[in-house]
Every structure is written in structure tokens, then in C-alpha cells.
Amino acid sequence: PSKILGVKALRPRPAAMADEKLEQAMQTLNQIIETTEEDDPERPEYLTRLAELYWDKAENFFNKAYGDAMFQRMTQAKARGDGAAVAALTAEQQDLLKQRAYWQGQAVKTYRNLVDRYPTYKNLDSVLYYLGYTLTQMDKPAEGFPFFSRLVRERQDSRYAPDAWLNIGEFHFNSGRMDDAQKAYSEAEKFPQSPAYGLAVYKKGWCLYNLGLFENSMNQFLKVIEYARTPAAQKIGYARQLITEAQRDLVMAYSRVGNPDNAIRVFRQI
């Protein structure tokens, strides 16, 4: 099959804050942090906001590297057959991505500082989640996994728990551990109001399929389709994509266990 839908593909890029405003905000926060005592209860809040600004700055570089302006310049250069211009734009794009990686690293460094120095911080669950999330987005899921695991272990009531369970499931799924992935997705499935719910239900269907439980997998994909048509699903931003993927995968699962004579009747129902 084509590449299976995953959590990274569903995360929207943040709206870009103007570079000048970002620089001003970062400078102001760094000045405040420098004059704040280590044990000041406000310091973790400042550091959290600083990490978020670092991430936003990193994403600004991503948006410049792959945004409309770069695309148009690259398209025009290729249309002209201007190899030198294409090479220069490619180098510019790579430089932007290097700067993105630097600011991602600054965000991770700041989040790690928070985790290490402020273990009793009231919003530590959000720090653990975003540290794991940031590392995962940087294609370092093995480094992000322990922070998701710690979150669900220490703060089961956190509003970030469903997304943490989803990411734990993704880590196991992408590592080929279907039993562990299924268990994690099942935990995320306990939160039907969470944006993580739809993808967790869908990926659990794939776990069942990979485990050879084709009928269970088929029922799970049917559950995805049913959910994706609800008003709640329309709010998550990827309901249409879920329906498309689940319908395709339902056909694949049905082909392993279903009666070909009943196929048309079954698929008309979806």
C-alpha cells in the first residue's frame, strides 16, 4: 500500500509571526530571564514561552524554504533553464533549513532545561509533551519517546495524555512492534473528544491488519468511517482524509476475509 497516514502528516504549520516581532519577543524574554532568580516561580513560565518562540522561529525558516515565494522562484528558474539560478536557490533553501535546525535545537535545549531544573513545575506535562513533540518533528522519535512515556506515567489526567499515547503508538508502529502500538492506540482511543482519537482508531486498524486479524481490522476501519462522518470529527481538520484512507484500507482488509459475492453490497454501505 501507499504510505500509511501518520501523526507528522497531520500537524499544521503555525501561522508565521513576523521575524521582527519574533526577535523583539525573544530579546525581551531573554532579558527578563537573565534578571530572574532561579527559584522564582515565574521563571518556568518565561522559559516555556521562550521555547515556543524558538520553535516558531524555526518554522519561519521552514516556511521560507518551502513557501510560495521560493516555489515560484525555483519554478521560474527551471522554466528558463537557468541551472546556475536553480543551484543558487537550492543552496539558499539548504541554508534556511540549517537555520531551522539550529532554532529547533534551541527549543529542545530550553525544554530540557525546564525538565531538569523544575521537576515540580505545575505545567510540566505540557513541557514533556512539547519536548517529545519537538524531537519527533525533528525526526528523532527515539529521543522524544521517553518524554511521552513519562507524561502518561506521571500525569494520566493531563490534557496532553491522548496525544502522548498517540505518539507512543506511532513510535512502536514505526518500529514494527504492533502489539505495543495497538495497546498505546487503545489508550488514546479512550478519549473520543480528543483530536488524537481519529488517527488512533485508524492506526489501530493497521495494527490489527499487520497482526493478521483481518476481520477485526475491517471492523476497525468501519469504525473510522463512522466516526469521520460525525460532527465531532469535522472539527479535527482531517476527517475527509480519514474517510478516504479508511475506505481504501477497508477494501484491502475485506479482500483477505470477505466473500467476493457480497463485496458490492458491503462497499455501497460505506
Short mmCIF file of C-alpha atoms in Angstrom, two decimals:
data_model
loop_
_atom_site.label_atom_id
_atom_site.label_comp_id
_atom_site.label_asym_id
_atom_site.label_seq_id
_atom_site.Cartn_x
_atom_site.Cartn_y
_atom_site.Cartn_z
CA PRO A 1 0.00 0.00 0.00
CA SER A 2 0.94 3.68 -0.23
CA LYS A 3 2.49 5.36 2.78
CA ILE A 4 0.26 4.98 5.83
CA LEU A 5 -1.19 8.12 7.36
CA GLY A 6 0.82 9.25 10.38
CA VAL A 7 0.86 11.90 13.05
CA LYS A 8 3.51 14.07 11.40
CA ALA A 9 1.45 14.44 8.25
CA LEU A 10 -1.48 15.89 10.20
CA ARG A 11 0.28 18.59 12.21
CA PRO A 12 -0.38 22.03 10.71
CA ARG A 13 2.45 24.50 10.45
CA PRO A 14 1.96 27.51 12.76
CA ALA A 15 0.98 30.82 11.28
CA ALA A 16 4.14 32.79 10.79
CA MET A 17 4.84 35.65 13.19
CA ALA A 18 6.81 38.44 11.57
CA ASP A 19 10.55 37.97 12.08
CA GLU A 20 10.91 41.41 13.64
CA LYS A 21 8.22 40.69 16.23
CA LEU A 22 9.77 37.32 16.99
CA GLU A 23 13.19 38.88 17.55
CA GLN A 24 11.72 41.54 19.83
CA ALA A 25 9.79 38.97 21.86
CA MET A 26 12.84 36.70 22.18
CA GLN A 27 15.09 39.58 23.22
CA THR A 28 12.61 40.80 25.83
CA LEU A 29 12.13 37.33 27.29
CA ASN A 30 15.86 36.64 27.46
CA GLN A 31 16.36 39.93 29.31
CA ILE A 32 13.62 39.04 31.79
CA ILE A 33 15.05 35.55 32.32
CA GLU A 34 18.55 36.92 32.92
CA THR A 35 17.26 39.12 35.75
CA THR A 36 15.00 36.45 37.29
CA GLU A 37 16.20 34.27 40.16
CA GLU A 38 16.42 30.53 39.54
CA ASP A 39 13.79 29.84 42.21
CA ASP A 40 11.36 32.50 41.01
CA PRO A 41 8.02 30.72 40.37
CA GLU A 42 7.56 32.74 37.18
CA ARG A 43 10.85 31.60 35.63
CA PRO A 44 9.50 28.28 34.25
CA GLU A 45 6.70 30.22 32.54
CA TYR A 46 9.22 32.51 30.88
CA LEU A 47 11.33 29.58 29.72
CA THR A 48 8.28 27.80 28.32
CA ARG A 49 7.32 30.85 26.30
CA LEU A 50 10.91 31.24 25.09
CA ALA A 51 10.99 27.63 23.86
CA GLU A 52 7.76 28.27 21.95
CA LEU A 53 9.27 31.36 20.32
CA TYR A 54 12.36 29.39 19.31
CA TRP A 55 10.13 26.79 17.68
CA ASP A 56 8.14 29.49 15.88
CA LYS A 57 11.37 30.98 14.57
CA ALA A 58 12.46 27.56 13.34
CA GLU A 59 9.16 27.13 11.50
CA ASN A 60 9.56 30.56 9.90
CA PHE A 61 12.72 29.26 8.27
CA PHE A 62 10.83 26.16 7.10
CA ASN A 63 8.09 28.32 5.62
CA LYS A 64 10.68 30.39 3.78
CA ALA A 65 12.43 27.28 2.46
CA TYR A 66 9.24 25.69 1.12
CA GLY A 67 6.87 28.64 0.82
CA ASP A 68 5.17 30.08 -2.25
CA ALA A 69 7.89 32.65 -2.91
CA MET A 70 10.65 30.03 -3.03
CA PHE A 71 8.47 27.72 -5.14
CA GLN A 72 7.79 30.46 -7.69
CA ARG A 73 11.44 31.47 -7.90
CA MET A 74 12.50 27.86 -8.35
CA THR A 75 9.79 27.21 -10.96
CA GLN A 76 10.77 30.29 -12.96
CA ALA A 77 14.47 29.40 -12.85
CA LYS A 78 13.75 25.88 -14.09
CA ALA A 79 11.45 27.18 -16.82
CA ARG A 80 14.26 29.44 -18.05
CA GLY A 81 16.68 26.54 -17.97
CA ASP A 82 18.87 28.63 -15.66
CA GLY A 83 20.95 25.96 -13.95
CA ALA A 84 23.04 28.49 -12.04
CA ALA A 85 19.93 30.09 -10.55
CA VAL A 86 18.49 26.71 -9.60
CA ALA A 87 21.75 25.78 -7.86
CA ALA A 88 21.82 29.11 -6.02
CA LEU A 89 18.19 28.71 -4.88
CA THR A 90 18.87 25.13 -3.75
CA ALA A 91 21.83 26.37 -1.69
CA GLU A 92 19.65 29.14 -0.23
CA GLN A 93 16.99 26.59 0.65
CA GLN A 94 19.53 24.36 2.39
CA ASP A 95 20.85 27.32 4.37
CA LEU A 96 17.32 28.14 5.53
CA LEU A 97 16.85 24.53 6.67
CA LYS A 98 20.15 24.64 8.58
CA GLN A 99 18.93 27.74 10.40
CA ARG A 100 15.68 25.95 11.09
CA ALA A 101 17.58 23.04 12.65
CA TYR A 102 19.56 25.45 14.84
CA TRP A 103 16.45 27.06 16.31
CA GLN A 104 14.78 23.68 16.75
CA GLY A 105 17.84 22.73 18.79
CA GLN A 106 17.44 25.88 20.89
CA ALA A 107 13.84 24.95 21.62
CA VAL A 108 14.88 21.44 22.68
CA LYS A 109 17.67 22.82 24.86
CA THR A 110 15.23 25.15 26.62
CA TYR A 111 12.62 22.43 27.17
CA ARG A 112 15.30 20.08 28.54
CA ASN A 113 16.42 22.81 30.91
CA LEU A 114 12.86 23.08 32.19
CA VAL A 115 12.50 19.33 32.70
CA ASP A 116 15.84 19.05 34.53
CA ARG A 117 15.58 22.14 36.75
CA TYR A 118 11.87 22.38 37.50
CA PRO A 119 10.51 18.87 38.10
CA THR A 120 7.62 20.25 40.19
CA TYR A 121 6.56 22.87 37.67
CA LYS A 122 2.76 22.88 37.54
CA ASN A 123 2.70 22.73 33.74
CA LEU A 124 5.46 20.15 33.39
CA ASP A 125 3.08 17.93 31.42
CA SER A 126 2.96 20.48 28.61
CA VAL A 127 6.76 20.75 28.66
CA LEU A 128 7.15 16.96 28.47
CA TYR A 129 4.69 16.79 25.60
CA TYR A 130 6.23 19.58 23.56
CA LEU A 131 9.73 18.31 24.16
CA GLY A 132 8.68 14.90 22.84
CA TYR A 133 6.75 16.54 20.01
CA THR A 134 9.66 18.78 19.00
CA LEU A 135 12.10 15.88 18.91
CA THR A 136 9.64 13.79 16.89
CA GLN A 137 9.18 16.58 14.38
CA MET A 138 12.97 16.72 14.09
CA ASP A 139 12.93 13.03 13.09
CA LYS A 140 14.30 11.96 16.48
CA PRO A 141 11.38 9.85 17.73
CA ALA A 142 13.58 7.62 19.90
CA GLU A 143 14.66 10.71 21.84
CA GLY A 144 11.11 12.00 22.11
CA PHE A 145 9.57 8.69 23.21
CA PRO A 146 10.78 8.79 26.86
CA PHE A 147 9.10 12.16 27.41
CA PHE A 148 5.74 10.95 26.11
CA SER A 149 6.08 7.86 28.30
CA ARG A 150 6.91 9.92 31.35
CA LEU A 151 3.92 12.17 30.72
CA VAL A 152 1.37 9.33 30.63
CA ARG A 153 3.06 7.67 33.59
CA GLU A 154 3.13 10.74 35.85
CA ARG A 155 0.15 12.77 34.59
CA GLN A 156 -2.55 10.41 33.40
CA ASP A 157 -5.11 13.21 33.77
CA SER A 158 -3.23 15.63 31.54
CA ARG A 159 -4.99 17.11 28.54
CA TYR A 160 -1.88 16.12 26.60
CA ALA A 161 -2.27 12.43 27.51
CA PRO A 162 -4.26 11.42 24.37
CA ASP A 163 -1.68 12.96 22.04
CA ALA A 164 1.14 11.45 24.08
CA TRP A 165 -0.44 7.99 23.78
CA LEU A 166 -0.87 8.55 20.03
CA ASN A 167 2.81 9.40 19.68
CA ILE A 168 3.79 6.38 21.76
CA GLY A 169 1.71 4.27 19.41
CA GLU A 170 3.40 5.86 16.41
CA PHE A 171 6.84 5.13 17.83
CA HIS A 172 6.03 1.44 18.32
CA PHE A 173 4.20 1.19 14.99
CA ASN A 174 7.09 2.66 13.03
CA SER A 175 9.43 0.30 14.88
CA GLY A 176 7.34 -2.73 13.89
CA ARG A 177 6.04 -3.50 17.40
CA MET A 178 2.36 -3.96 16.56
CA ASP A 179 1.23 -5.36 19.91
CA ASP A 180 2.72 -2.41 21.80
CA ALA A 181 1.41 0.04 19.21
CA GLN A 182 -2.10 -1.39 19.44
CA LYS A 183 -2.08 -1.02 23.24
CA ALA A 184 -0.99 2.61 23.00
CA TYR A 185 -3.58 3.45 20.33
CA SER A 186 -6.22 1.78 22.51
CA GLU A 187 -5.29 4.16 25.33
CA ALA A 188 -5.69 7.15 23.01
CA GLU A 189 -8.99 5.64 21.87
CA LYS A 190 -10.35 6.24 25.39
CA PHE A 191 -10.53 9.98 24.62
CA PRO A 192 -13.17 10.34 21.86
CA GLN A 193 -13.26 14.14 22.21
CA SER A 194 -9.53 14.48 21.56
CA PRO A 195 -8.15 15.39 18.11
CA ALA A 196 -5.89 12.34 18.56
CA TYR A 197 -8.86 9.96 18.60
CA GLY A 198 -9.47 9.61 14.86
CA LEU A 199 -5.89 8.80 13.95
CA ALA A 200 -5.55 6.42 16.92
CA VAL A 201 -8.62 4.45 15.80
CA TYR A 202 -7.31 4.34 12.24
CA LYS A 203 -3.79 3.24 13.14
CA LYS A 204 -5.17 0.57 15.46
CA GLY A 205 -6.87 -0.85 12.38
CA TRP A 206 -3.48 -1.13 10.73
CA CYS A 207 -2.03 -2.84 13.78
CA LEU A 208 -4.78 -5.45 13.63
CA TYR A 209 -4.18 -5.93 9.92
CA ASN A 210 -0.44 -6.38 10.39
CA LEU A 211 -1.14 -8.89 13.16
CA GLY A 212 -3.21 -10.93 10.71
CA LEU A 213 -6.51 -10.11 12.42
CA PHE A 214 -8.16 -9.11 9.18
CA GLU A 215 -11.80 -9.22 10.27
CA ASN A 216 -11.03 -7.15 13.36
CA SER A 217 -9.08 -4.77 11.15
CA MET A 218 -12.02 -4.42 8.80
CA ASN A 219 -14.34 -3.61 11.70
CA GLN A 220 -11.86 -1.04 12.95
CA PHE A 221 -11.74 0.72 9.57
CA LEU A 222 -15.55 0.73 9.55
CA LYS A 223 -15.39 2.41 12.95
CA VAL A 224 -13.08 5.06 11.50
CA ILE A 225 -15.51 5.78 8.65
CA GLU A 226 -18.44 6.01 11.05
CA TYR A 227 -16.51 8.39 13.33
CA ALA A 228 -15.22 10.57 10.48
CA ARG A 229 -18.80 11.39 9.47
CA THR A 230 -19.75 12.76 12.89
CA PRO A 231 -19.86 16.49 13.75
CA ALA A 232 -17.08 15.93 16.29
CA ALA A 233 -14.79 14.59 13.59
CA GLN A 234 -15.38 17.61 11.37
CA LYS A 235 -13.67 19.76 13.99
CA ILE A 236 -10.36 17.88 13.94
CA GLY A 237 -9.33 19.05 10.49
CA TYR A 238 -8.57 15.71 8.86
CA ALA A 239 -11.92 13.86 8.79
CA ARG A 240 -12.10 13.79 4.98
CA GLN A 241 -8.59 12.35 4.79
CA LEU A 242 -9.54 9.70 7.36
CA ILE A 243 -12.55 8.61 5.32
CA THR A 244 -10.51 8.33 2.13
CA GLU A 245 -7.76 6.32 3.78
CA ALA A 246 -10.11 4.06 5.77
CA GLN A 247 -12.30 3.26 2.73
CA ARG A 248 -9.24 2.25 0.73
CA ASP A 249 -7.85 0.13 3.57
CA LEU A 250 -11.22 -1.46 4.28
CA VAL A 251 -11.19 -2.82 0.72
CA MET A 252 -7.74 -4.26 1.33
CA ALA A 253 -8.80 -5.91 4.61
CA TYR A 254 -12.02 -7.23 3.07
CA SER A 255 -10.05 -8.85 0.27
CA ARG A 256 -8.39 -11.07 2.87
CA VAL A 257 -11.55 -12.38 4.53
CA GLY A 258 -14.68 -11.20 2.70
CA ASN A 259 -16.89 -13.01 0.24
CA PRO A 260 -16.39 -11.51 -3.25
CA ASP A 261 -20.08 -12.09 -4.00
CA ASN A 262 -21.03 -9.69 -1.17
CA ALA A 263 -18.38 -7.07 -1.90
CA ILE A 264 -20.59 -4.67 -3.89
CA ARG A 265 -23.31 -4.73 -1.24
CA VAL A 266 -20.81 -4.13 1.56
CA PHE A 267 -19.00 -1.27 -0.16
CA ARG A 268 -22.20 0.50 -1.12
CA GLN A 269 -22.84 0.88 2.60
CA ILE A 270 -19.68 2.93 3.06
#
